[in-house]
């Protein structure tokens, strides 16, 4: 078995240990020599496996007397970065991303309406105010829109939905940038709609929030190439 194949076998073994709970975030892996003896492979193979684990965010390597390879919890940000790369290298296009958003974001609105707290609404208003000020100053960026939509998902208070939206941040931002390049002036209306969505959430008007968000996302869908799906 060559080094690359052997290292991936080790990676798969460690992933299984994580999945079944044998390894937990914060646990320290054995050192290279011990891993070589336990797994019956060369140090080169172990180092390659550790490199793959670190690149995928499953371990963090610390230097020093108390250093070593420590298990981590894969971050939503890292997943988002990987999805953003996938978006740029595969048939997952901006229009496909927007279509997914139409299903996901409108679908979570009932939970948002039911669970949004005064703090959630205040945070959303802060984001809208910041975007409005940036728009008036001519320095508005699409990342502000992405931040609003990510925070909107957090209003569900469902960790799984929050993590899913966080992990989708990269592709979301890429699709928004493509839409903005196509029609730069349309971002102004988008900021206004964000404010209207917050008003609807505060009033517990699901029908109104769904209508505004649906129109909001449909316009974004029209701004990316419709034939690239």
XYZ file of N, CA and C in Angstrom:
687
model
N 0.855 -1.197 0.000
C 0.000 0.000 0.000
C 0.890 1.245 0.000
N 0.626 2.206 -0.935
C 1.468 3.397 -0.984
C 1.145 4.360 0.151
N 2.001 5.375 0.300
C 1.879 6.307 1.424
C 0.542 7.029 1.406
N 0.130 7.502 0.224
C -1.109 8.272 0.136
C -2.319 7.437 0.541
N -2.383 6.213 0.036
C -3.516 5.342 0.358
C -3.504 4.960 1.840
N -2.304 4.633 2.351
C -2.194 4.243 3.762
C -2.586 5.385 4.686
N -2.194 6.607 4.327
C -2.514 7.756 5.176
C -4.017 8.001 5.213
N -4.689 7.777 4.098
C -6.136 7.977 4.074
C -6.871 6.898 4.868
N -6.290 5.720 4.936
C -6.866 4.673 5.784
C -6.806 5.118 7.249
N -5.691 5.726 7.635
C -5.538 6.234 9.004
C -6.536 7.350 9.266
N -6.676 8.240 8.310
C -7.632 9.340 8.450
C -9.039 8.794 8.652
N -9.412 7.804 7.866
C -10.747 7.203 7.991
C -10.929 6.551 9.358
N -9.873 5.909 9.873
C -9.954 5.278 11.197
C -10.214 6.317 12.282
N -9.501 7.437 12.188
C -9.658 8.494 13.186
C -11.047 9.123 13.083
N -11.546 9.278 11.868
C -12.896 9.817 11.689
C -13.939 8.911 12.318
N -13.742 7.595 12.196
C -14.680 6.654 12.802
C -14.648 6.749 14.323
N -13.441 6.948 14.885
C -13.306 7.088 16.335
C -13.998 8.364 16.825
N -13.934 9.410 15.992
C -14.622 10.659 16.338
C -16.132 10.442 16.295
N -16.585 9.760 15.245
C -18.028 9.562 15.056
C -18.630 8.710 16.164
N -17.894 7.688 16.619
C -18.468 6.819 17.657
C -18.212 7.331 19.069
N -17.550 8.481 19.174
C -17.340 9.090 20.480
C -16.092 8.651 21.205
N -15.291 7.776 20.588
C -14.059 7.326 21.239
C -13.050 8.464 21.361
N -13.106 9.402 20.417
C -12.263 10.598 20.472
C -13.170 11.818 20.598
N -12.785 12.749 21.465
C -13.574 13.946 21.716
C -12.745 15.187 21.437
N -13.399 16.325 21.101
C -12.659 17.571 20.916
C -11.791 17.876 22.141
N -10.543 18.213 21.889
C -9.615 18.494 22.975
C -8.692 17.341 23.281
N -9.059 16.130 22.851
C -8.198 14.969 23.079
C -6.900 15.122 22.294
N -5.828 14.659 22.910
C -4.527 14.709 22.246
C -4.226 13.357 21.611
N -3.830 13.375 20.338
C -3.466 12.141 19.665
C -2.086 11.696 20.139
N -1.789 10.412 20.066
C -0.437 9.943 20.399
C 0.588 10.624 19.503
N 1.850 10.666 19.966
C 2.879 11.296 19.138
C 3.184 10.422 17.915
N 3.984 10.955 17.006
C 4.239 10.262 15.747
C 4.811 8.859 15.949
N 5.776 8.740 16.855
C 6.404 7.436 17.071
C 5.398 6.412 17.587
N 4.564 6.841 18.540
C 3.558 5.922 19.085
C 2.531 5.534 18.026
N 2.137 6.506 17.203
C 1.185 6.204 16.136
C 1.775 5.206 15.140
N 3.057 5.364 14.843
C 3.728 4.438 13.926
C 3.670 3.015 14.473
N 3.950 2.875 15.775
C 3.960 1.557 16.400
C 2.555 0.974 16.491
N 1.582 1.815 16.871
C 0.214 1.334 17.035
C -0.419 0.927 15.708
N -0.101 1.700 14.655
C -0.747 1.475 13.365
C 0.088 0.630 12.416
N 1.356 0.409 12.764
C 2.227 -0.403 11.924
C 2.560 0.230 10.599
N 2.748 1.551 10.602
C 3.074 2.272 9.373
C 4.306 3.133 9.595
N 4.792 3.711 8.522
C 5.998 4.538 8.605
C 5.672 5.926 9.140
N 6.702 6.643 9.579
C 6.512 8.003 10.064
C 6.035 8.914 8.941
N 6.501 8.657 7.713
C 6.063 9.459 6.557
C 4.551 9.331 6.374
N 4.030 8.124 6.548
C 2.594 7.886 6.397
C 1.805 8.599 7.496
N 2.307 8.520 8.716
C 1.640 9.196 9.832
C 1.629 10.701 9.618
N 2.749 11.251 9.188
C 2.823 12.701 8.971
C 1.854 13.144 7.882
N 1.713 12.339 6.836
C 0.775 12.683 5.760
C -0.659 12.645 6.279
N -0.975 11.649 7.119
C -2.315 11.549 7.692
C -2.611 12.754 8.580
N -1.645 13.164 9.384
C -1.824 14.326 10.258
C -1.996 15.603 9.438
N -1.275 15.674 8.319
C -1.409 16.846 7.443
C -2.828 16.944 6.886
N -3.379 15.801 6.474
C -4.748 15.781 5.935
C -5.747 16.164 7.016
N -5.569 15.625 8.216
C -6.478 15.928 9.326
C -6.430 17.402 9.691
N -5.235 17.979 9.656
C -5.112 19.401 9.979
C -5.738 20.254 8.888
N -5.545 19.869 7.630
C -6.094 20.640 6.503
C -7.616 20.640 6.515
N -8.223 19.545 6.999
C -9.677 19.460 7.043
C -10.250 20.009 8.344
N -9.382 20.516 9.214
C -9.850 21.146 10.445
C -10.191 20.186 11.563
N -9.805 18.913 11.443
C -10.137 17.936 12.477
C -9.129 17.917 13.621
N -7.901 18.381 13.357
C -6.919 18.492 14.429
C -6.232 19.848 14.349
N -5.682 20.257 15.471
C -4.880 21.477 15.532
C -3.531 21.105 16.121
N -2.474 21.461 15.417
C -1.122 21.129 15.865
C -0.564 22.293 16.677
N -0.152 21.993 17.906
C 0.433 22.997 18.783
C 1.902 22.666 19.007
N 2.730 23.690 19.013
C 4.157 23.517 19.214
C 4.520 23.729 20.681
N 5.721 23.355 21.042
C 6.189 23.590 22.400
C 6.163 22.347 23.263
N 6.573 22.536 24.522
C 6.683 21.418 25.461
C 5.351 20.715 25.674
N 4.261 21.466 25.629
C 2.933 20.885 25.838
C 2.156 20.778 24.528
N 2.929 20.727 23.438
C 2.297 20.675 22.126
C 1.883 19.277 21.718
N 1.484 19.165 20.469
C 1.023 17.895 19.928
C -0.138 18.116 18.987
N -0.792 17.028 18.617
C -1.941 17.097 17.722
C -3.210 16.908 18.538
N -4.064 17.928 18.551
C -5.270 17.910 19.377
C -6.513 17.915 18.495
N -7.469 17.120 18.896
C -8.720 17.035 18.149
C -9.530 18.317 18.328
N -10.139 18.775 17.260
C -10.963 19.979 17.303
C -12.374 19.656 16.837
N -13.261 20.616 17.024
C -14.602 20.523 16.454
C -14.561 21.257 15.117
N -14.893 20.594 14.008
C -14.860 21.274 12.711
C -15.717 22.536 12.748
N -15.146 23.657 12.391
C -15.867 24.928 12.466
C -16.762 25.141 11.251
N -17.843 25.860 11.472
C -18.746 26.187 10.365
C -18.031 27.052 9.339
N -17.113 27.912 9.831
C -16.380 28.790 8.918
C -15.533 27.968 7.942
N -14.869 26.906 8.479
C -14.031 26.077 7.619
C -14.877 25.351 6.585
N -16.023 24.846 7.011
C -16.931 24.178 6.076
C -17.366 25.166 5.000
N -17.649 26.406 5.413
C -18.061 27.435 4.463
C -16.978 27.723 3.443
N -15.731 27.752 3.901
C -14.617 27.977 2.981
C -14.539 26.854 1.958
N -14.719 25.614 2.423
C -14.672 24.480 1.507
C -15.805 24.541 0.491
N -16.996 24.952 0.952
C -18.130 25.075 0.037
C -17.895 26.197 -0.977
N -17.258 27.271 -0.539
C -16.966 28.373 -1.451
C -16.011 27.915 -2.547
N -15.017 27.097 -2.171
C -14.092 26.562 -3.162
C -14.825 25.634 -4.119
N -15.740 24.817 -3.564
C -16.538 23.918 -4.387
C -17.369 24.704 -5.386
N -17.897 25.828 -4.938
C -18.716 26.670 -5.803
C -17.921 27.168 -6.999
N -16.645 27.510 -6.775
C -15.823 28.071 -7.849
C -15.245 26.995 -8.772
N -15.217 25.738 -8.310
C -14.573 24.684 -9.088
C -15.532 23.658 -9.670
N -16.809 23.756 -9.344
C -17.758 22.727 -9.767
C -18.992 23.366 -10.394
N -19.942 22.524 -10.861
C -21.168 23.059 -11.464
C -22.103 23.732 -10.471
N -21.732 23.816 -9.181
C -22.577 24.519 -8.216
C -22.433 26.013 -8.482
N -23.412 26.581 -9.169
C -23.337 27.964 -9.625
C -24.086 28.913 -8.699
N -23.945 30.193 -8.992
C -24.625 31.216 -8.198
C -26.141 31.045 -8.265
N -26.652 30.678 -9.421
C -28.102 30.493 -9.540
C -28.560 29.280 -8.727
N -27.726 28.228 -8.681
C -28.069 27.051 -7.875
C -28.067 27.401 -6.392
N -27.100 28.214 -5.988
C -27.031 28.655 -4.594
C -28.279 29.455 -4.237
N -28.674 30.360 -5.111
C -29.846 31.190 -4.851
C -31.109 30.346 -4.782
N -31.204 29.340 -5.638
C -32.354 28.445 -5.605
C -32.417 27.699 -4.267
N -31.252 27.262 -3.780
C -31.195 26.586 -2.481
C -31.623 27.535 -1.367
N -31.225 28.798 -1.472
C -31.616 29.790 -0.477
C -33.123 30.002 -0.468
N -33.737 29.979 -1.639
C -35.184 30.175 -1.709
C -35.917 29.084 -0.944
N -35.391 27.863 -1.013
C -36.015 26.755 -0.287
C -35.726 26.867 1.208
N -34.460 27.091 1.549
C -34.032 27.059 2.946
C -34.511 28.271 3.741
N -34.212 29.464 3.257
C -34.484 30.665 4.050
C -35.976 30.921 4.228
N -36.750 30.739 3.165
C -38.206 30.910 3.312
C -38.756 29.800 4.209
N -38.165 28.621 4.123
C -38.637 27.489 4.906
C -38.438 27.643 6.406
N -37.414 28.400 6.819
C -37.162 28.544 8.259
C -37.915 29.720 8.878
N -38.577 30.508 8.057
C -39.265 31.692 8.586
C -40.304 31.386 9.667
N -41.079 30.287 9.564
C -42.024 30.006 10.653
C -41.328 29.894 12.010
N -40.140 29.278 12.039
C -39.394 29.169 13.291
C -38.872 30.529 13.733
N -38.426 31.334 12.779
C -37.933 32.675 13.102
C -39.043 33.504 13.733
N -40.204 33.488 13.114
C -41.349 34.248 13.623
C -41.736 33.781 15.023
N -41.680 32.478 15.240
C -42.111 31.912 16.511
C -41.086 32.116 17.628
N -39.782 32.137 17.273
C -38.746 32.087 18.305
C -37.893 33.340 18.448
N -37.976 34.265 17.519
C -37.119 35.451 17.581
C -37.355 36.227 18.876
N -36.275 36.535 19.575
C -36.354 37.268 20.839
C -36.145 38.750 20.591
N -36.437 39.592 21.573
C -36.139 41.022 21.434
C -34.664 41.276 21.111
N -33.780 40.460 21.680
C -32.347 40.610 21.387
C -32.055 40.289 19.928
N -32.700 39.238 19.399
C -32.535 38.891 17.987
C -32.954 40.057 17.100
N -34.125 40.607 17.399
C -34.653 41.703 16.590
C -33.748 42.925 16.679
N -33.229 43.203 17.874
C -32.316 44.330 18.049
C -31.041 44.125 17.230
N -30.511 42.898 17.239
C -29.299 42.610 16.467
C -29.549 42.785 14.974
N -30.696 42.325 14.499
C -31.025 42.481 13.088
C -31.131 43.956 12.716
N -31.717 44.759 13.607
C -31.857 46.192 13.333
C -30.497 46.881 13.296
N -29.573 46.429 14.115
C -28.217 46.984 14.090
C -27.571 46.715 12.733
N -27.747 45.514 12.228
C -27.185 45.160 10.922
C -27.818 45.987 9.803
N -29.132 46.171 9.879
C -29.821 46.976 8.864
C -29.349 48.421 8.923
N -29.201 48.963 10.134
C -28.751 50.351 10.300
C -27.347 50.535 9.747
N -26.468 49.564 10.017
C -25.097 49.649 9.519
C -25.060 49.597 7.996
N -25.889 48.726 7.419
C -25.942 48.616 5.960
C -26.518 49.882 5.341
N -27.509 50.462 5.998
C -28.112 51.704 5.499
C -27.096 52.836 5.509
N -26.347 52.944 6.587
C -25.311 53.981 6.685
C -24.240 53.777 5.622
N -23.838 52.528 5.420
C -22.824 52.228 4.414
C -23.334 52.546 3.019
N -24.613 52.258 2.788
C -25.225 52.552 1.489
C -25.228 54.052 1.239
N -25.614 54.823 2.251
C -25.658 56.281 2.104
C -24.271 56.867 1.879
N -23.259 56.208 2.460
C -21.880 56.697 2.325
C -21.199 56.155 1.073
N -21.905 55.285 0.362
C -21.345 54.721 -0.863
C -20.300 53.642 -0.624
N -20.337 53.011 0.552
C -19.330 51.991 0.866
C -19.989 50.648 1.202
N -21.217 50.459 0.755
C -21.941 49.223 1.054
C -21.243 48.030 0.407
N -21.173 46.912 1.143
C -20.567 45.684 0.639
C -21.550 44.529 0.780
N -21.457 43.572 -0.128
C -22.369 42.432 -0.107
C -22.198 41.579 1.147
N -21.051 41.672 1.793
C -20.844 40.911 3.027
C -21.840 41.333 4.103
N -22.331 42.581 4.021
C -23.325 43.065 4.975
C -24.649 42.338 4.779
N -24.994 42.067 3.530
C -26.208 41.315 3.243
C -26.073 39.885 3.739
N -24.910 39.285 3.487
C -24.678 37.915 3.934
C -24.789 37.819 5.454
N -24.234 38.812 6.157
C -24.285 38.816 7.621
C -25.720 38.869 8.119
N -26.557 39.635 7.441
C -27.965 39.728 7.832
C -28.656 38.372 7.710
N -28.436 37.693 6.592
C -29.118 36.427 6.356
C -28.618 35.329 7.300
N -27.337 35.364 7.629
C -26.809 34.400 8.599
C -27.418 34.650 9.979
N -27.515 35.927 10.361
C -28.109 36.264 11.673
C -29.600 35.934 11.697
N -30.251 36.063 10.564
C -31.673 35.720 10.479
C -31.879 34.243 10.808
N -31.012 33.386 10.272
C -31.122 31.957 10.546
C -30.893 31.656 12.027
N -30.038 32.453 12.675
C -29.770 32.243 14.098
C -31.002 32.503 14.952
N -31.964 33.240 14.409
C -33.199 33.523 15.148
C -34.061 32.275 15.328
N -33.742 31.195 14.635
C -34.487 29.949 14.817
C -34.121 29.290 16.144
N -32.951 29.627 16.666
C -32.430 29.005 17.889
C -32.384 27.484 17.749
N -32.091 27.063 16.534
C -31.893 25.648 16.224
C -30.438 25.495 15.802
N -29.611 24.865 16.626
C -28.181 24.767 16.327
C -27.872 24.146 14.969
N -28.674 23.167 14.558
C -28.434 22.517 13.274
C -28.669 23.490 12.115
N -29.755 24.266 12.200
C -30.048 25.236 11.144
C -29.027 26.368 11.134
N -28.610 26.793 12.325
C -27.599 27.847 12.423
C -26.289 27.389 11.797
N -25.874 26.162 12.113
C -24.620 25.630 11.582
C -24.699 25.486 10.066
N -25.865 25.064 9.579
C -26.043 24.899 8.138
C -25.905 26.234 7.426
N -26.521 27.269 7.966
C -26.433 28.585 7.344
C -25.027 29.152 7.458
N -24.382 28.943 8.607
C -23.009 29.411 8.783
C -22.086 28.744 7.764
N -22.267 27.459 7.581
C -21.414 26.723 6.662
C -21.648 27.150 5.213
N -22.822 27.718 4.946
C -23.184 28.149 3.597
C -22.739 29.585 3.325
N -22.053 30.193 4.301
C -21.697 31.604 4.187
C -20.843 31.888 2.955
N -19.862 31.030 2.685
C -18.975 31.257 1.540
C -19.713 31.288 0.218
N -20.472 30.228 -0.113
C -21.243 30.248 -1.353
C -22.267 31.380 -1.406
N -22.875 31.688 -0.268
C -23.842 32.782 -0.209
C -23.179 34.090 -0.618
N -22.005 34.347 -0.053
C -21.298 35.584 -0.356
C -20.890 35.633 -1.821
N -20.440 34.500 -2.352
C -20.043 34.456 -3.761
C -21.215 34.759 -4.690
N -22.374 34.188 -4.377
C -23.550 34.413 -5.224
C -24.019 35.859 -5.137
N -23.949 36.451 -3.936
C -24.355 37.847 -3.771
C -23.425 38.782 -4.543
N -22.156 38.460 -4.540
C -21.201 39.292 -5.277
C -21.462 39.229 -6.771
N -21.803 38.043 -7.263
C -22.105 37.920 -8.692
C -23.357 38.732 -9.037
N -24.356 38.652 -8.182
C -25.587 39.407 -8.415
C -25.319 40.903 -8.371
N -24.467 41.321 -7.414
C -24.156 42.748 -7.270
C -23.402 43.270 -8.488
N -22.503 42.444 -9.038
C -21.760 42.865 -10.223
C -22.687 43.040 -11.419
N -23.731 42.194 -11.476
C -24.669 42.275 -12.596
C -25.541 43.523 -12.515
N -26.037 43.838 -11.302
C -26.921 44.990 -11.103
C -26.564 45.684 -9.786
N -25.528 46.519 -9.760
C -25.062 47.154 -8.521
C -26.131 47.962 -7.796
N -27.024 48.624 -8.513
C -28.006 49.512 -7.890
C -29.099 48.762 -7.135
N -29.270 47.468 -7.432
C -30.351 46.721 -6.813
C -30.105 46.432 -5.334
N -28.851 46.553 -4.881
C -28.535 46.326 -3.480
C -29.232 47.310 -2.564
N -29.535 48.486 -3.080
C -30.209 49.520 -2.285
C -31.584 49.032 -1.843
N -32.335 48.467 -2.759
C -33.655 47.943 -2.420
C -33.534 46.765 -1.456
N -32.476 45.999 -1.599
C -32.268 44.858 -0.721
C -32.128 45.262 0.736
N -31.419 46.347 0.982
C -31.255 46.841 2.358
C -32.601 47.261 2.928
N -33.406 47.930 2.123
C -34.736 48.351 2.567
C -35.589 47.137 2.913
N -35.493 46.101 2.098
C -36.284 44.892 2.347
C -35.848 44.196 3.630
N -34.563 44.257 3.931
C -34.093 43.680 5.193
C -34.818 44.338 6.368
N -34.936 45.642 6.300
C -35.648 46.367 7.355
C -37.107 45.970 7.427
N -37.727 45.781 6.263
C -39.140 45.394 6.221
C -39.330 43.981 6.776
N -38.354 43.111 6.529
C -38.428 41.742 7.060
C -38.369 41.771 8.585
N -37.500 42.614 9.131
C -37.393 42.731 10.591
C -38.708 43.252 11.173
N -39.305 44.225 10.506
C -40.595 44.758 10.968
C -41.644 43.651 11.008
N -41.669 42.810 9.972
C -42.648 41.723 9.898
C -42.403 40.692 10.996
N -41.122 40.426 11.279
C -40.794 39.466 12.338
C -41.247 40.005 13.692
N -40.981 41.274 13.933
C -41.365 41.880 15.208
C -42.885 41.873 15.377
N -43.610 42.050 14.273
C -45.074 42.042 14.314
C -45.645 40.625 14.276
N -44.770 39.630 14.171
C -45.164 38.225 14.086
C -46.078 37.981 12.882
N -45.732 38.637 11.764
C -46.497 38.504 10.530
C -45.780 37.545 9.588
N -46.057 36.270 9.718
C -45.382 35.274 8.883
C -45.687 35.488 7.408
N -46.954 35.728 7.085
C -47.335 35.906 5.688
C -46.577 37.056 5.049
N -46.443 38.150 5.784
C -45.755 39.320 5.255
C -44.255 39.056 5.109
N -43.661 38.431 6.103
C -42.227 38.124 6.055
C -41.921 37.188 4.887
N -42.778 36.194 4.684
C -42.574 35.255 3.578
C -42.678 35.958 2.233
N -43.650 36.858 2.109
C -43.826 37.554 0.826
C -42.617 38.428 0.514
N -42.149 39.184 1.520
C -41.016 40.082 1.290
C -39.752 39.288 0.975
N -39.490 38.237 1.762
C -38.273 37.461 1.543
C -38.319 36.723 0.215
N -39.496 36.229 -0.158
C -39.633 35.543 -1.441
C -39.309 36.490 -2.588
N -39.862 37.707 -2.551
C -39.578 38.699 -3.597
C -38.103 39.090 -3.586
N -37.552 39.209 -2.380
C -36.151 39.568 -2.194
C -35.238 38.540 -2.878
N -35.502 37.263 -2.644
C -34.664 36.210 -3.203
C -34.939 35.985 -4.682
N -36.182 36.195 -5.109
C -36.499 36.052 -6.532
C -35.753 37.093 -7.360
N -35.623 38.306 -6.808
C -34.898 39.340 -7.535
C -33.416 38.989 -7.635
N -32.872 38.422 -6.558
C -31.481 37.985 -6.604
C -31.313 36.900 -7.652
N -32.284 35.979 -7.731
C -32.213 34.891 -8.715
C -32.213 35.434 -10.138
N -32.945 36.515 -10.350
C -33.006 37.110 -11.685
C -31.728 37.822 -12.072
N -30.927 38.182 -11.058
C -29.688 38.929 -11.321
C -28.491 38.038 -11.623
N -28.606 36.749 -11.324
C -27.533 35.823 -11.706
C -27.962 35.125 -12.971
N -27.026 34.591 -13.707
C -27.299 33.998 -14.997
C -28.302 32.858 -14.880
N -29.486 32.977 -15.452
C -30.521 31.943 -15.296
C -30.240 30.674 -16.076
N -29.314 30.724 -17.027
C -29.048 29.543 -17.871
C -27.867 28.731 -17.400
N -27.291 29.090 -16.221
C -26.083 28.389 -15.790
C -26.364 27.235 -14.863
N -27.610 26.836 -14.683
C -27.934 25.717 -13.793
C -27.624 24.380 -14.450
